[in-house]
Amino acid sequence: MDYPKSVPSAGLVNGKFVDENPLTGTPGSLIPAAWGNGVTQEIVNVIKAGDLTPDETQNDQLLEAIQSVAAKGWNQDLALPIAALSLPTIATADARLAVTPTAVSTSGGRVSIPAGVYLSIGQDLVSGRLGRSRTYVTTAWSSADLLPSASYFLRAQVIGGALTFYVQRGSLYDLPPESLKGTVNGASGGGFASTPLDMCLAWVMTGAPGSLPTIRTIYNRAQLTWTQTVNGSGVVYLPLDPHARAARLVAGNPTPAPNVVTSLSFVQSGWLGGNYSYLSPAATTPGNNAVGWANPASPYMCVLFSNNVVNDVSVSTVTASFDHAQSRSLWQSYQAEHTLGATNADSDELLLSMGIKGHQALTDYSVGIGVNFINAVNVHLSWELIR
């Protein structure tokens, strides 16, 4: 932007505007509309780049915007297309943020988060086109009173350069908005999975006034890999990321028990799954069951593997992928499609082979999928979830 030097009627003197001088009869400079609009637009662009909304009644927005943009320390060479940004992550051991519920006698309660937790989330730099990942540390935050008997989602996004937490009502079937951002205190639509620009932190369900809200915290990690070796008999839990779009479990007993049979099975009875296979040296061919492990008429524990022969070695693999038809996440497809007592597991594309189609325990999201092990000797489990 420069002075309108190419406009003779502007009346510049030495390249600058001058005032009218009634004593000498010298006319003042004129400001062409195109130039005035251009100057205004230049200022408005800076204000918007600072994540501010232009307001004609405020005279300090340009400075605030410059300070905001300078603090960001970015330029377009460092920015990425929004679709290329990584999903948000939380720097805790399990990639979840602690959320504390509080009961309120006159409402559905409140939720709060602690200070001092590092997380990474994308910031929209050129609206809808370019952004960059930023790292923030949380400050203590608490919601306003929530409505009784309602379903909320605790979310976070960058607003005005600052990490902002908010709640939005919604359901498990909500799709991401075109902007990839939720609506602060919105009445609906908040149940979509995390996007590069908006992090879903927890599912909050309120009850009657005075009751404590139920919290289902959500993992925010692009990939969750978990391994564990177990011995003896007991139960181990596979972490379940509600936003995972693919999952794989590999379980094996490289050191079989010398005088007893080792077995591994899901805790819940009555599960349905498909495409389940296992390898055992005692069998001439791989075991396989493409349509399900359990008969819903007489449910039993779904076995990952059981040696059947003392001193045998077995390896089992189960996999699942997202619902291609609806583009639902693992979390959403599980909620939308699982049917207790269904007789055909093949219809559940997402959970084909996972066995959780008939499992309706929401505690899985907080605790994990239970797996029983019996007479284990160095049985190794490798669990991978990809969002």
mmCIF file with all atom_site columns, C-alpha atoms in Angstrom, residues 113-268:
data_model
loop_
_atom_site.group_PDB
_atom_site.id
_atom_site.type_symbol
_atom_site.label_atom_id
_atom_site.label_alt_id
_atom_site.label_comp_id
_atom_site.label_asym_id
_atom_site.label_entity_id
_atom_site.label_seq_id
_atom_site.pdbx_PDB_ins_code
_atom_site.Cartn_x
_atom_site.Cartn_y
_atom_site.Cartn_z
_atom_site.occupancy
_atom_site.B_iso_or_equiv
_atom_site.pdbx_formal_charge
_atom_site.auth_seq_id
_atom_site.auth_comp_id
_atom_site.auth_asym_id
_atom_site.auth_atom_id
_atom_site.pdbx_PDB_model_num
ATOM 1   C CA . ILE A 1 113 ? -9.801  -29.478 34.209 1.00 0.00 ? 113 ILE A CA 1
ATOM 2   C CA . PRO A 1 114 ? -6.438  -28.959 35.918 1.00 0.00 ? 114 PRO A CA 1
ATOM 3   C CA . ALA A 1 115 ? -3.611  -26.573 35.092 1.00 0.00 ? 115 ALA A CA 1
ATOM 4   C CA . GLY A 1 116 ? -0.170  -27.603 33.873 1.00 0.00 ? 116 GLY A CA 1
ATOM 5   C CA . VAL A 1 117 ? -0.981  -30.197 31.188 1.00 0.00 ? 117 VAL A CA 1
ATOM 6   C CA . TYR A 1 118 ? 0.741   -29.837 27.811 1.00 0.00 ? 118 TYR A CA 1
ATOM 7   C CA . LEU A 1 119 ? -1.233  -30.483 24.656 1.00 0.00 ? 119 LEU A CA 1
ATOM 8   C CA . SER A 1 120 ? -0.855  -29.881 20.934 1.00 0.00 ? 120 SER A CA 1
ATOM 9   C CA . ILE A 1 121 ? -3.645  -28.628 18.674 1.00 0.00 ? 121 ILE A CA 1
ATOM 10  C CA . GLY A 1 122 ? -3.937  -26.915 15.299 1.00 0.00 ? 122 GLY A CA 1
ATOM 11  C CA . GLN A 1 123 ? -4.543  -23.179 14.904 1.00 0.00 ? 123 GLN A CA 1
ATOM 12  C CA . ASP A 1 124 ? -6.442  -21.817 11.927 1.00 0.00 ? 124 ASP A CA 1
ATOM 13  C CA . LEU A 1 125 ? -4.181  -19.186 10.289 1.00 0.00 ? 125 LEU A CA 1
ATOM 14  C CA . VAL A 1 126 ? -5.888  -18.585 6.952  1.00 0.00 ? 126 VAL A CA 1
ATOM 15  C CA . SER A 1 127 ? -9.507  -19.493 7.602  1.00 0.00 ? 127 SER A CA 1
ATOM 16  C CA . GLY A 1 128 ? -10.357 -22.927 6.248  1.00 0.00 ? 128 GLY A CA 1
ATOM 17  C CA . ARG A 1 129 ? -7.103  -23.211 4.305  1.00 0.00 ? 129 ARG A CA 1
ATOM 18  C CA . LEU A 1 130 ? -3.869  -22.945 6.288  1.00 0.00 ? 130 LEU A CA 1
ATOM 19  C CA . GLY A 1 131 ? -2.931  -23.686 9.871  1.00 0.00 ? 131 GLY A CA 1
ATOM 20  C CA . ARG A 1 132 ? -0.138  -24.840 12.113 1.00 0.00 ? 132 ARG A CA 1
ATOM 21  C CA . SER A 1 133 ? 0.201   -27.050 15.170 1.00 0.00 ? 133 SER A CA 1
ATOM 22  C CA . ARG A 1 134 ? 0.796   -25.250 18.458 1.00 0.00 ? 134 ARG A CA 1
ATOM 23  C CA . THR A 1 135 ? 1.649   -26.461 21.932 1.00 0.00 ? 135 THR A CA 1
ATOM 24  C CA . TYR A 1 136 ? -0.156  -25.053 24.944 1.00 0.00 ? 136 TYR A CA 1
ATOM 25  C CA . VAL A 1 137 ? -0.149  -25.670 28.677 1.00 0.00 ? 137 VAL A CA 1
ATOM 26  C CA . THR A 1 138 ? -3.559  -25.748 30.316 1.00 0.00 ? 138 THR A CA 1
ATOM 27  C CA . THR A 1 139 ? -4.753  -23.330 32.967 1.00 0.00 ? 139 THR A CA 1
ATOM 28  C CA . ALA A 1 140 ? -7.404  -24.358 35.483 1.00 0.00 ? 140 ALA A CA 1
ATOM 29  C CA . TRP A 1 141 ? -10.862 -24.139 33.920 1.00 0.00 ? 141 TRP A CA 1
ATOM 30  C CA . SER A 1 142 ? -14.406 -24.931 35.020 1.00 0.00 ? 142 SER A CA 1
ATOM 31  C CA . SER A 1 143 ? -17.621 -25.026 33.008 1.00 0.00 ? 143 SER A CA 1
ATOM 32  C CA . ALA A 1 144 ? -20.786 -23.143 33.812 1.00 0.00 ? 144 ALA A CA 1
ATOM 33  C CA . ASP A 1 145 ? -23.691 -25.130 35.246 1.00 0.00 ? 145 ASP A CA 1
ATOM 34  C CA . LEU A 1 146 ? -24.842 -27.898 32.909 1.00 0.00 ? 146 LEU A CA 1
ATOM 35  C CA . LEU A 1 147 ? -28.432 -28.835 32.216 1.00 0.00 ? 147 LEU A CA 1
ATOM 36  C CA . PRO A 1 148 ? -29.794 -31.915 34.014 1.00 0.00 ? 148 PRO A CA 1
ATOM 37  C CA . SER A 1 149 ? -30.227 -35.193 32.098 1.00 0.00 ? 149 SER A CA 1
ATOM 38  C CA . ALA A 1 150 ? -28.237 -34.017 29.085 1.00 0.00 ? 150 ALA A CA 1
ATOM 39  C CA . SER A 1 151 ? -25.336 -35.258 26.956 1.00 0.00 ? 151 SER A CA 1
ATOM 40  C CA . TYR A 1 152 ? -22.394 -32.870 26.580 1.00 0.00 ? 152 TYR A CA 1
ATOM 41  C CA . PHE A 1 153 ? -18.941 -33.027 25.065 1.00 0.00 ? 153 PHE A CA 1
ATOM 42  C CA . LEU A 1 154 ? -15.990 -31.200 26.583 1.00 0.00 ? 154 LEU A CA 1
ATOM 43  C CA . ARG A 1 155 ? -13.916 -29.744 23.753 1.00 0.00 ? 155 ARG A CA 1
ATOM 44  C CA . ALA A 1 156 ? -11.017 -27.357 23.091 1.00 0.00 ? 156 ALA A CA 1
ATOM 45  C CA . GLN A 1 157 ? -10.018 -25.100 20.201 1.00 0.00 ? 157 GLN A CA 1
ATOM 46  C CA . VAL A 1 158 ? -7.811  -22.045 19.627 1.00 0.00 ? 158 VAL A CA 1
ATOM 47  C CA . ILE A 1 159 ? -9.768  -18.787 19.727 1.00 0.00 ? 159 ILE A CA 1
ATOM 48  C CA . GLY A 1 160 ? -8.006  -15.415 19.461 1.00 0.00 ? 160 GLY A CA 1
ATOM 49  C CA . GLY A 1 161 ? -4.656  -17.169 19.740 1.00 0.00 ? 161 GLY A CA 1
ATOM 50  C CA . ALA A 1 162 ? -5.589  -18.701 23.110 1.00 0.00 ? 162 ALA A CA 1
ATOM 51  C CA . LEU A 1 163 ? -6.458  -22.282 23.987 1.00 0.00 ? 163 LEU A CA 1
ATOM 52  C CA . THR A 1 164 ? -10.162 -22.248 24.842 1.00 0.00 ? 164 THR A CA 1
ATOM 53  C CA . PHE A 1 165 ? -12.150 -24.993 26.575 1.00 0.00 ? 165 PHE A CA 1
ATOM 54  C CA . TYR A 1 166 ? -15.899 -25.229 26.157 1.00 0.00 ? 166 TYR A CA 1
ATOM 55  C CA . VAL A 1 167 ? -18.855 -27.613 26.309 1.00 0.00 ? 167 VAL A CA 1
ATOM 56  C CA . GLN A 1 168 ? -21.282 -28.380 23.526 1.00 0.00 ? 168 GLN A CA 1
ATOM 57  C CA . ARG A 1 169 ? -24.354 -30.575 23.681 1.00 0.00 ? 169 ARG A CA 1
ATOM 58  C CA . GLY A 1 170 ? -24.663 -33.405 21.179 1.00 0.00 ? 170 GLY A CA 1
ATOM 59  C CA . SER A 1 171 ? -24.879 -37.103 20.478 1.00 0.00 ? 171 SER A CA 1
ATOM 60  C CA . LEU A 1 172 ? -22.472 -39.868 19.534 1.00 0.00 ? 172 LEU A CA 1
ATOM 61  C CA . TYR A 1 173 ? -23.640 -39.703 15.932 1.00 0.00 ? 173 TYR A CA 1
ATOM 62  C CA . ASP A 1 174 ? -22.676 -36.070 15.210 1.00 0.00 ? 174 ASP A CA 1
ATOM 63  C CA . LEU A 1 175 ? -20.513 -35.491 12.139 1.00 0.00 ? 175 LEU A CA 1
ATOM 64  C CA . PRO A 1 176 ? -17.648 -32.958 12.045 1.00 0.00 ? 176 PRO A CA 1
ATOM 65  C CA . PRO A 1 177 ? -18.808 -29.514 10.862 1.00 0.00 ? 177 PRO A CA 1
ATOM 66  C CA . GLU A 1 178 ? -17.387 -28.114 7.637  1.00 0.00 ? 178 GLU A CA 1
ATOM 67  C CA . SER A 1 179 ? -15.249 -25.685 9.638  1.00 0.00 ? 179 SER A CA 1
ATOM 68  C CA . LEU A 1 180 ? -13.833 -28.602 11.694 1.00 0.00 ? 180 LEU A CA 1
ATOM 69  C CA . LYS A 1 181 ? -14.661 -26.562 14.804 1.00 0.00 ? 181 LYS A CA 1
ATOM 70  C CA . GLY A 1 182 ? -17.440 -26.881 17.333 1.00 0.00 ? 182 GLY A CA 1
ATOM 71  C CA . THR A 1 183 ? -19.663 -24.137 18.719 1.00 0.00 ? 183 THR A CA 1
ATOM 72  C CA . VAL A 1 184 ? -18.937 -22.802 22.184 1.00 0.00 ? 184 VAL A CA 1
ATOM 73  C CA . ASN A 1 185 ? -21.921 -23.659 24.419 1.00 0.00 ? 185 ASN A CA 1
ATOM 74  C CA . GLY A 1 186 ? -23.778 -24.965 21.364 1.00 0.00 ? 186 GLY A CA 1
ATOM 75  C CA . ALA A 1 187 ? -27.133 -26.672 21.903 1.00 0.00 ? 187 ALA A CA 1
ATOM 76  C CA . SER A 1 188 ? -26.308 -29.614 19.608 1.00 0.00 ? 188 SER A CA 1
ATOM 77  C CA . GLY A 1 189 ? -23.741 -31.141 17.267 1.00 0.00 ? 189 GLY A CA 1
ATOM 78  C CA . GLY A 1 190 ? -20.809 -31.500 19.660 1.00 0.00 ? 190 GLY A CA 1
ATOM 79  C CA . GLY A 1 191 ? -20.320 -35.265 19.534 1.00 0.00 ? 191 GLY A CA 1
ATOM 80  C CA . PHE A 1 192 ? -17.928 -35.405 16.587 1.00 0.00 ? 192 PHE A CA 1
ATOM 81  C CA . ALA A 1 193 ? -14.440 -36.886 16.858 1.00 0.00 ? 193 ALA A CA 1
ATOM 82  C CA . SER A 1 194 ? -11.394 -34.666 17.328 1.00 0.00 ? 194 SER A CA 1
ATOM 83  C CA . THR A 1 195 ? -10.286 -32.752 14.234 1.00 0.00 ? 195 THR A CA 1
ATOM 84  C CA . PRO A 1 196 ? -6.946  -30.974 13.620 1.00 0.00 ? 196 PRO A CA 1
ATOM 85  C CA . LEU A 1 197 ? -8.559  -27.748 14.893 1.00 0.00 ? 197 LEU A CA 1
ATOM 86  C CA . ASP A 1 198 ? -10.860 -29.001 17.657 1.00 0.00 ? 198 ASP A CA 1
ATOM 87  C CA . MET A 1 199 ? -10.154 -31.553 20.368 1.00 0.00 ? 199 MET A CA 1
ATOM 88  C CA . CYS A 1 200 ? -12.834 -33.750 21.923 1.00 0.00 ? 200 CYS A CA 1
ATOM 89  C CA . LEU A 1 201 ? -11.738 -34.320 25.518 1.00 0.00 ? 201 LEU A CA 1
ATOM 90  C CA . ALA A 1 202 ? -14.625 -36.060 27.230 1.00 0.00 ? 202 ALA A CA 1
ATOM 91  C CA . TRP A 1 203 ? -18.176 -37.236 26.936 1.00 0.00 ? 203 TRP A CA 1
ATOM 92  C CA . VAL A 1 204 ? -20.204 -35.817 29.852 1.00 0.00 ? 204 VAL A CA 1
ATOM 93  C CA . MET A 1 205 ? -23.597 -37.182 30.844 1.00 0.00 ? 205 MET A CA 1
ATOM 94  C CA . THR A 1 206 ? -25.602 -35.339 33.482 1.00 0.00 ? 206 THR A CA 1
ATOM 95  C CA . GLY A 1 207 ? -28.404 -36.703 35.640 1.00 0.00 ? 207 GLY A CA 1
ATOM 96  C CA . ALA A 1 208 ? -30.903 -35.212 38.040 1.00 0.00 ? 208 ALA A CA 1
ATOM 97  C CA . PRO A 1 209 ? -30.069 -31.946 39.829 1.00 0.00 ? 209 PRO A CA 1
ATOM 98  C CA . GLY A 1 210 ? -27.575 -32.596 42.607 1.00 0.00 ? 210 GLY A CA 1
ATOM 99  C CA . SER A 1 211 ? -26.132 -35.738 41.009 1.00 0.00 ? 211 SER A CA 1
ATOM 100 C CA . LEU A 1 212 ? -22.530 -36.111 39.879 1.00 0.00 ? 212 LEU A CA 1
ATOM 101 C CA . PRO A 1 213 ? -21.997 -35.959 36.078 1.00 0.00 ? 213 PRO A CA 1
ATOM 102 C CA . THR A 1 214 ? -20.623 -39.132 34.475 1.00 0.00 ? 214 THR A CA 1
ATOM 103 C CA . ILE A 1 215 ? -17.333 -38.559 32.630 1.00 0.00 ? 215 ILE A CA 1
ATOM 104 C CA . ARG A 1 216 ? -15.919 -40.679 29.790 1.00 0.00 ? 216 ARG A CA 1
ATOM 105 C CA . THR A 1 217 ? -12.497 -39.206 29.030 1.00 0.00 ? 217 THR A CA 1
ATOM 106 C CA . ILE A 1 218 ? -11.234 -39.633 25.488 1.00 0.00 ? 218 ILE A CA 1
ATOM 107 C CA . TYR A 1 219 ? -7.758  -40.440 24.193 1.00 0.00 ? 219 TYR A CA 1
ATOM 108 C CA . ASN A 1 220 ? -6.113  -37.831 21.988 1.00 0.00 ? 220 ASN A CA 1
ATOM 109 C CA . ARG A 1 221 ? -3.173  -39.521 20.371 1.00 0.00 ? 221 ARG A CA 1
ATOM 110 C CA . ALA A 1 222 ? -2.716  -40.174 16.665 1.00 0.00 ? 222 ALA A CA 1
ATOM 111 C CA . GLN A 1 223 ? -1.689  -43.747 17.368 1.00 0.00 ? 223 GLN A CA 1
ATOM 112 C CA . LEU A 1 224 ? -1.904  -45.813 20.521 1.00 0.00 ? 224 LEU A CA 1
ATOM 113 C CA . THR A 1 225 ? 0.423   -48.798 20.816 1.00 0.00 ? 225 THR A CA 1
ATOM 114 C CA . TRP A 1 226 ? 0.238   -50.926 23.938 1.00 0.00 ? 226 TRP A CA 1
ATOM 115 C CA . THR A 1 227 ? 2.127   -54.093 24.807 1.00 0.00 ? 227 THR A CA 1
ATOM 116 C CA . GLN A 1 228 ? 2.092   -56.266 27.896 1.00 0.00 ? 228 GLN A CA 1
ATOM 117 C CA . THR A 1 229 ? 3.366   -59.659 28.964 1.00 0.00 ? 229 THR A CA 1
ATOM 118 C CA . VAL A 1 230 ? 1.238   -61.603 31.448 1.00 0.00 ? 230 VAL A CA 1
ATOM 119 C CA . ASN A 1 231 ? 1.835   -64.666 33.598 1.00 0.00 ? 231 ASN A CA 1
ATOM 120 C CA . GLY A 1 232 ? -0.387  -66.897 35.708 1.00 0.00 ? 232 GLY A CA 1
ATOM 121 C CA . SER A 1 233 ? -4.130  -66.291 35.671 1.00 0.00 ? 233 SER A CA 1
ATOM 122 C CA . GLY A 1 234 ? -6.027  -63.005 35.777 1.00 0.00 ? 234 GLY A CA 1
ATOM 123 C CA . VAL A 1 235 ? -7.450  -60.242 33.597 1.00 0.00 ? 235 VAL A CA 1
ATOM 124 C CA . VAL A 1 236 ? -5.827  -57.522 31.533 1.00 0.00 ? 236 VAL A CA 1
ATOM 125 C CA . TYR A 1 237 ? -7.550  -54.552 29.852 1.00 0.00 ? 237 TYR A CA 1
ATOM 126 C CA . LEU A 1 238 ? -6.980  -53.348 26.290 1.00 0.00 ? 238 LEU A CA 1
ATOM 127 C CA . PRO A 1 239 ? -7.257  -49.524 26.140 1.00 0.00 ? 239 PRO A CA 1
ATOM 128 C CA . LEU A 1 240 ? -10.102 -48.507 23.828 1.00 0.00 ? 240 LEU A CA 1
ATOM 129 C CA . ASP A 1 241 ? -9.772  -45.147 22.071 1.00 0.00 ? 241 ASP A CA 1
ATOM 130 C CA . PRO A 1 242 ? -13.310 -44.008 21.169 1.00 0.00 ? 242 PRO A CA 1
ATOM 131 C CA . HIS A 1 243 ? -11.989 -42.242 18.051 1.00 0.00 ? 243 HIS A CA 1
ATOM 132 C CA . ALA A 1 244 ? -9.924  -45.128 16.681 1.00 0.00 ? 244 ALA A CA 1
ATOM 133 C CA . ARG A 1 245 ? -10.581 -46.002 13.045 1.00 0.00 ? 245 ARG A CA 1
ATOM 134 C CA . ALA A 1 246 ? -8.560  -49.202 12.987 1.00 0.00 ? 246 ALA A CA 1
ATOM 135 C CA . ALA A 1 247 ? -7.396  -51.707 15.567 1.00 0.00 ? 247 ALA A CA 1
ATOM 136 C CA . ARG A 1 248 ? -5.253  -54.824 15.747 1.00 0.00 ? 248 ARG A CA 1
ATOM 137 C CA . LEU A 1 249 ? -4.511  -57.265 18.542 1.00 0.00 ? 249 LEU A CA 1
ATOM 138 C CA . VAL A 1 250 ? -1.772  -59.889 18.282 1.00 0.00 ? 250 VAL A CA 1
ATOM 139 C CA . ALA A 1 251 ? -1.577  -62.369 21.167 1.00 0.00 ? 251 ALA A CA 1
ATOM 140 C CA . GLY A 1 252 ? 0.761   -65.314 21.519 1.00 0.00 ? 252 GLY A CA 1
ATOM 141 C CA . ASN A 1 253 ? 2.341   -67.665 24.026 1.00 0.00 ? 253 ASN A CA 1
ATOM 142 C CA . PRO A 1 254 ? 5.974   -68.148 22.934 1.00 0.00 ? 254 PRO A CA 1
ATOM 143 C CA . THR A 1 255 ? 6.689   -69.957 26.212 1.00 0.00 ? 255 THR A CA 1
ATOM 144 C CA . PRO A 1 256 ? 3.896   -72.513 26.692 1.00 0.00 ? 256 PRO A CA 1
ATOM 145 C CA . ALA A 1 257 ? 3.125   -73.945 30.111 1.00 0.00 ? 257 ALA A CA 1
ATOM 146 C CA . PRO A 1 258 ? 4.830   -77.372 30.417 1.00 0.00 ? 258 PRO A CA 1
ATOM 147 C CA . ASN A 1 259 ? 1.989   -79.250 32.102 1.00 0.00 ? 259 ASN A CA 1
ATOM 148 C CA . VAL A 1 260 ? -1.260  -77.273 31.699 1.00 0.00 ? 260 VAL A CA 1
ATOM 149 C CA . VAL A 1 261 ? -3.237  -75.675 28.897 1.00 0.00 ? 261 VAL A CA 1
ATOM 150 C CA . THR A 1 262 ? -2.894  -71.894 28.388 1.00 0.00 ? 262 THR A CA 1
ATOM 151 C CA . SER A 1 263 ? -5.938  -69.959 27.216 1.00 0.00 ? 263 SER A CA 1
ATOM 152 C CA . LEU A 1 264 ? -6.867  -66.368 26.458 1.00 0.00 ? 264 LEU A CA 1
ATOM 153 C CA . SER A 1 265 ? -10.457 -65.139 26.092 1.00 0.00 ? 265 SER A CA 1
ATOM 154 C CA . PHE A 1 266 ? -12.565 -61.992 26.207 1.00 0.00 ? 266 PHE A CA 1
ATOM 155 C CA . VAL A 1 267 ? -14.230 -61.417 29.558 1.00 0.00 ? 267 VAL A CA 1
ATOM 156 C CA . GLN A 1 268 ? -17.713 -60.709 28.246 1.00 0.00 ? 268 GLN A CA 1
#
